[in-house]
Short mmCIF file of C-alpha atoms in Angstrom, two decimals:
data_model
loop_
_atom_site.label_atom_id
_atom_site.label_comp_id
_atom_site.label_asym_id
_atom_site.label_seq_id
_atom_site.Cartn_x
_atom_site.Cartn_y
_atom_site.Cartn_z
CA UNK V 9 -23.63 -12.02 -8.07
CA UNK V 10 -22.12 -15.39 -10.57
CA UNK V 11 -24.50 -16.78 -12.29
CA UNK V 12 -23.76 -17.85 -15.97
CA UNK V 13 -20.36 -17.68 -17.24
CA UNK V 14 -17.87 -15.99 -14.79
CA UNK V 15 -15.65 -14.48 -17.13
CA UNK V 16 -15.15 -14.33 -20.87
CA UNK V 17 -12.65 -13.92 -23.32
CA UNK V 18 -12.97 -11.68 -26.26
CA UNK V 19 -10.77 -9.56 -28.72
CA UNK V 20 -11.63 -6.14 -29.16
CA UNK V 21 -10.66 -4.28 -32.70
CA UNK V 22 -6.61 -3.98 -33.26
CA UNK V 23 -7.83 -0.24 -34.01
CA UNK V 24 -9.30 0.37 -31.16
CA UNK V 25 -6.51 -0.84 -29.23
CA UNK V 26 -4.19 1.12 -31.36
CA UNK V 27 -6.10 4.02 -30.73
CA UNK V 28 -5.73 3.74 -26.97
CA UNK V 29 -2.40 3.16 -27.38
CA UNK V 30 -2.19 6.65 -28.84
CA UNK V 31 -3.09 8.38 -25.72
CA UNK V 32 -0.20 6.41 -23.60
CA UNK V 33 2.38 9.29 -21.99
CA UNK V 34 5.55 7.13 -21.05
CA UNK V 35 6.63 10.12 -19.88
CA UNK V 36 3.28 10.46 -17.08
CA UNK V 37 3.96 6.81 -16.08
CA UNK V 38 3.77 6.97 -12.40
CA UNK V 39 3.82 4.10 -9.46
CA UNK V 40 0.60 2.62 -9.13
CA UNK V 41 -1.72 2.93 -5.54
CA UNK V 42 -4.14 1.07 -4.76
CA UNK V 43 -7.67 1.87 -3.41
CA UNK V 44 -6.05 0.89 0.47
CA UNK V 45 -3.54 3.43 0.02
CA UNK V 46 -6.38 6.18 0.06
CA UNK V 47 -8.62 4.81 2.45
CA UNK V 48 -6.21 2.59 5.01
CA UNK V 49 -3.08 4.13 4.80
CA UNK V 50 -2.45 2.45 8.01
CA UNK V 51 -2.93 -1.08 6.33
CA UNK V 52 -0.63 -0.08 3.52
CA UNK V 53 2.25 1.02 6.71
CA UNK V 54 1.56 -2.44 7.85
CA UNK V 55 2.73 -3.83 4.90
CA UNK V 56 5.83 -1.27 3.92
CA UNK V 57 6.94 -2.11 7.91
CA UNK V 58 7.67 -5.63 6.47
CA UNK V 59 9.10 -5.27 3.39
CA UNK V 60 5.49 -5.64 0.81
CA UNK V 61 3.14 -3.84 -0.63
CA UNK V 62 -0.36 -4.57 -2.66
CA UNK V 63 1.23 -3.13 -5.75
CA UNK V 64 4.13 -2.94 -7.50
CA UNK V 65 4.03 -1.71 -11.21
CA UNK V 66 3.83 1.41 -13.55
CA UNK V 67 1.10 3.12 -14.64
CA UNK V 68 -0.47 6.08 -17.12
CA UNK V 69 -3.92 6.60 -17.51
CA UNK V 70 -6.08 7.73 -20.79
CA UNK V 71 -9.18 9.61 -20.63
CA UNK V 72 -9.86 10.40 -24.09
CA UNK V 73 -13.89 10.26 -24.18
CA UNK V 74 -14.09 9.47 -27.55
CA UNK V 75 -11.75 5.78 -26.45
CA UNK V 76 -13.44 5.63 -23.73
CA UNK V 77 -17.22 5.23 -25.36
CA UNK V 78 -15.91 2.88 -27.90
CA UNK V 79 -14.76 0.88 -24.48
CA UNK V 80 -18.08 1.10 -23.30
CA UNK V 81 -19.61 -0.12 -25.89
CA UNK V 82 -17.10 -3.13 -26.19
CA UNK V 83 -18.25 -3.98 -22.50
CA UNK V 84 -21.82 -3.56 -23.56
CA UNK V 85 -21.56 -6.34 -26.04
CA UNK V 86 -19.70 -8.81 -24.07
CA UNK V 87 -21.81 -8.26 -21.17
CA UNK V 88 -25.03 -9.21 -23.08
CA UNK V 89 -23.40 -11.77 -25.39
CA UNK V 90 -22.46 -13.65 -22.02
CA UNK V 91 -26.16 -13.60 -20.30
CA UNK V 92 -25.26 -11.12 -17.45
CA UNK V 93 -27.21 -7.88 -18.93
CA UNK V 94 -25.80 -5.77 -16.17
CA UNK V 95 -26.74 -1.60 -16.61
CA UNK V 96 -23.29 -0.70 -17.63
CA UNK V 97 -23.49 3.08 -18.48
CA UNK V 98 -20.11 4.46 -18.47
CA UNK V 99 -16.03 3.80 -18.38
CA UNK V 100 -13.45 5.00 -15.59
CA UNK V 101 -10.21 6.36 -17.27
CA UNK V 102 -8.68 3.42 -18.86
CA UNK V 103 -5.36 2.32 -17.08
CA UNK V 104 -1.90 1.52 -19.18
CA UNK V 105 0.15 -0.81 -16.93
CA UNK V 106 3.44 -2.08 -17.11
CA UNK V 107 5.20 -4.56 -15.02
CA UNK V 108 8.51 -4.79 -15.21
CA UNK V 109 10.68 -7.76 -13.34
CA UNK V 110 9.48 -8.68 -9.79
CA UNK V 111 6.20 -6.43 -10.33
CA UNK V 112 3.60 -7.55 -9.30
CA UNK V 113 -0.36 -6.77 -8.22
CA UNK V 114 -1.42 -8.70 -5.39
CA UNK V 115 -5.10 -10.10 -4.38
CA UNK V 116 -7.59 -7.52 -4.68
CA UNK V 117 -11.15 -6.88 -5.89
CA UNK V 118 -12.00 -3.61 -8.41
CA UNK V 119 -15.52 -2.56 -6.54
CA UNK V 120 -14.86 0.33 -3.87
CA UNK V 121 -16.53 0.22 -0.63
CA UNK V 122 -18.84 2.42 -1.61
CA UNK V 123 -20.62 4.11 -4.52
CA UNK V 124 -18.85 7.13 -6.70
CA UNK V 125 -21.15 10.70 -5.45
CA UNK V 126 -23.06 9.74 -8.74
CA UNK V 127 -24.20 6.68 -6.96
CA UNK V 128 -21.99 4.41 -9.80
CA UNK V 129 -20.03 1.10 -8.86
CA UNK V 130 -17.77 -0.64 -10.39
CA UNK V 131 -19.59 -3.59 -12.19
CA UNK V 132 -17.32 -5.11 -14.61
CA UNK V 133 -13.84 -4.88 -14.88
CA UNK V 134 -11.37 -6.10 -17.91
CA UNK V 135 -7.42 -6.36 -18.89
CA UNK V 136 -6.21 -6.54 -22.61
CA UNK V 137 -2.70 -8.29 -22.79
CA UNK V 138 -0.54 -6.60 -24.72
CA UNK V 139 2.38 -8.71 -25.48
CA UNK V 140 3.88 -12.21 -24.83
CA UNK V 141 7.24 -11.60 -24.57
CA UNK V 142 7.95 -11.82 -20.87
CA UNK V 143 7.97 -14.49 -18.34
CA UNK V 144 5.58 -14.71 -15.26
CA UNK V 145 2.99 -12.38 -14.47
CA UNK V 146 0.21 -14.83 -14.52
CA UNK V 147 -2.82 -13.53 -14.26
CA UNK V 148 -5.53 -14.56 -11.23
CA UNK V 149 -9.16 -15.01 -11.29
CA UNK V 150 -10.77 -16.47 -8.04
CA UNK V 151 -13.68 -18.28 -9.51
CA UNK V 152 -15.13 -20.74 -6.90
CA UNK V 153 -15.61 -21.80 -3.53
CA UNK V 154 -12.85 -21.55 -0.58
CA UNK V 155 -14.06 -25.06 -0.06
CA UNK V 156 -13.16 -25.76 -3.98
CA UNK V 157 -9.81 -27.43 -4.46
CA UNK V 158 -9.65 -25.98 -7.32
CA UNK V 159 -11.18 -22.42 -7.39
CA UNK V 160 -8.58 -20.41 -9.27
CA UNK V 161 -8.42 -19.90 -13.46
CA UNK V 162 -4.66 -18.71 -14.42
CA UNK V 163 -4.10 -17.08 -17.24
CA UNK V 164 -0.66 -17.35 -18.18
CA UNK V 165 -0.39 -15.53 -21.10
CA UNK V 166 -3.51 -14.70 -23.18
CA UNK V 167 -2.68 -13.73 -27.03
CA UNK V 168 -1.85 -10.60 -27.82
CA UNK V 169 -4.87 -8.07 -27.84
CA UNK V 170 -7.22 -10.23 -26.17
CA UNK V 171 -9.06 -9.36 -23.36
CA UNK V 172 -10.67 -11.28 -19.66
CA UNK V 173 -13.41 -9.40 -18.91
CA UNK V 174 -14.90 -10.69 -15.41
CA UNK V 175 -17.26 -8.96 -12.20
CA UNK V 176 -15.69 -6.61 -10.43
CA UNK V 177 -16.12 -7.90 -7.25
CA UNK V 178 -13.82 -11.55 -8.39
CA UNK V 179 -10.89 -11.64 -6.17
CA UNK V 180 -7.63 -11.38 -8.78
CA UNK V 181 -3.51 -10.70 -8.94
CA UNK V 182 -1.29 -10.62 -11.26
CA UNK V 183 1.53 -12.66 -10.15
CA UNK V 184 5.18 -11.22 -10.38
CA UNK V 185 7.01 -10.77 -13.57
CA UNK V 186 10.18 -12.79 -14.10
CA UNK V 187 11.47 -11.57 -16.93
CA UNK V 188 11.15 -8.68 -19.08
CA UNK V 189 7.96 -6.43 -19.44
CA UNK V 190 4.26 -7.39 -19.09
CA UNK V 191 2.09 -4.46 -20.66
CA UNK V 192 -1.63 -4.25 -20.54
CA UNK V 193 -5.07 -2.42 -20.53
CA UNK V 194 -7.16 -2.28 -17.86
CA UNK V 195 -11.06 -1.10 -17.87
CA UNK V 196 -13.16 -0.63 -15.59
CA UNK V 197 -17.09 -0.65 -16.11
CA UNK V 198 -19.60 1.66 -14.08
CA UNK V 199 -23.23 1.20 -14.00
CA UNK V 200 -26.20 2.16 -11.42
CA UNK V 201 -25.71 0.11 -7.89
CA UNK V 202 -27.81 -3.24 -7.04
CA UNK V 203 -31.27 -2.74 -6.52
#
């Protein structure tokens, strides 16, 4: 569904991302998976058999409820100040990520295949950068047409505490980091599916 604007930019409140920050274990970080990992392991053996994978990068996730709403709410606002009005009704655990050099989070879109049991989908989808001192990790967003010559927005480095916020279903990476780490936020947004 694009129609409108495709993606905004906003900054949330330095509390609230303070807050979250709170609720970061270093000590839980773990290596990411990605949704193929679960449901085509035999895609991800593909890839290990020549030396890849989606998804290289650390991660710790915070599911503090009380974060969480004020997250919602967040979305909420952007999504109506932007025209798309979706039903956005509640957050996933938010996901701290850090990419260290030559991590990396390869093309991919956020929606699953199919709905959560609750009959929720992933509508929206957003990543708060955390800092600007490392080198690559550009960030992604498919935005056009395959037929578009040019059909990709890159982010290279967003100020600190702002956030992309963008559909779910947009096509993204986050290219490799060159030098030191890239830390961020990511959200994802659940609402009711399409009718």
């Amino acid at each position: 569904m694009r129609y409108g604007q495709l993606y905004a930019l906003a900054i949330p409140e330095p509390k609230l991302i303070q807050d979250t920050i709170e609720f970061v274990d270093i000590s839980k970080m773990e290596k990411a998976s990605t949704e193929s990992e679960r449901v085509d392991p035999a895609r991800e053996a593909r890839l290990a058999a020549k030396g890849k994978s989606a998804r290289n990068a650390n991660v710790s996730f915070i599911n503090e409820k009380s974060v969480l709403d004020r997250w919602l709410s967040v979305a909420q606002s952007v999504n109506k100040q932007i025209g798309w009005d979706l039903e956005l009704d509640a957050m996933e655990n938010l996901q701290y990520g850090e990419y260290n050099q030559e991590q990396y989070y390869d093309w991919h879109v956020d929606q699953h295949k199919v709905p959560y049991a609750d009959g929720r989908i992933r509508k929206c989808s957003f990543s708060v950068f955390l800092n600007d001192d490392y080198e690559g990790g550009e960030f992604d967003l498919e935005t056009g047409s395959p037929k578009q010559e040019n059909r990709i927005e890159t982010f290279t480095k967003l100020p600190i505490n702002q956030m992309i916020f963008f559909q779910s279903e947009f096509w993204h990476r986050v290219r490799p980091v060159t030098k030191g780490v890239r830390k961020s936020i990511v959200g994802w947004v659940l609402g009711p599916k399409f009718k």
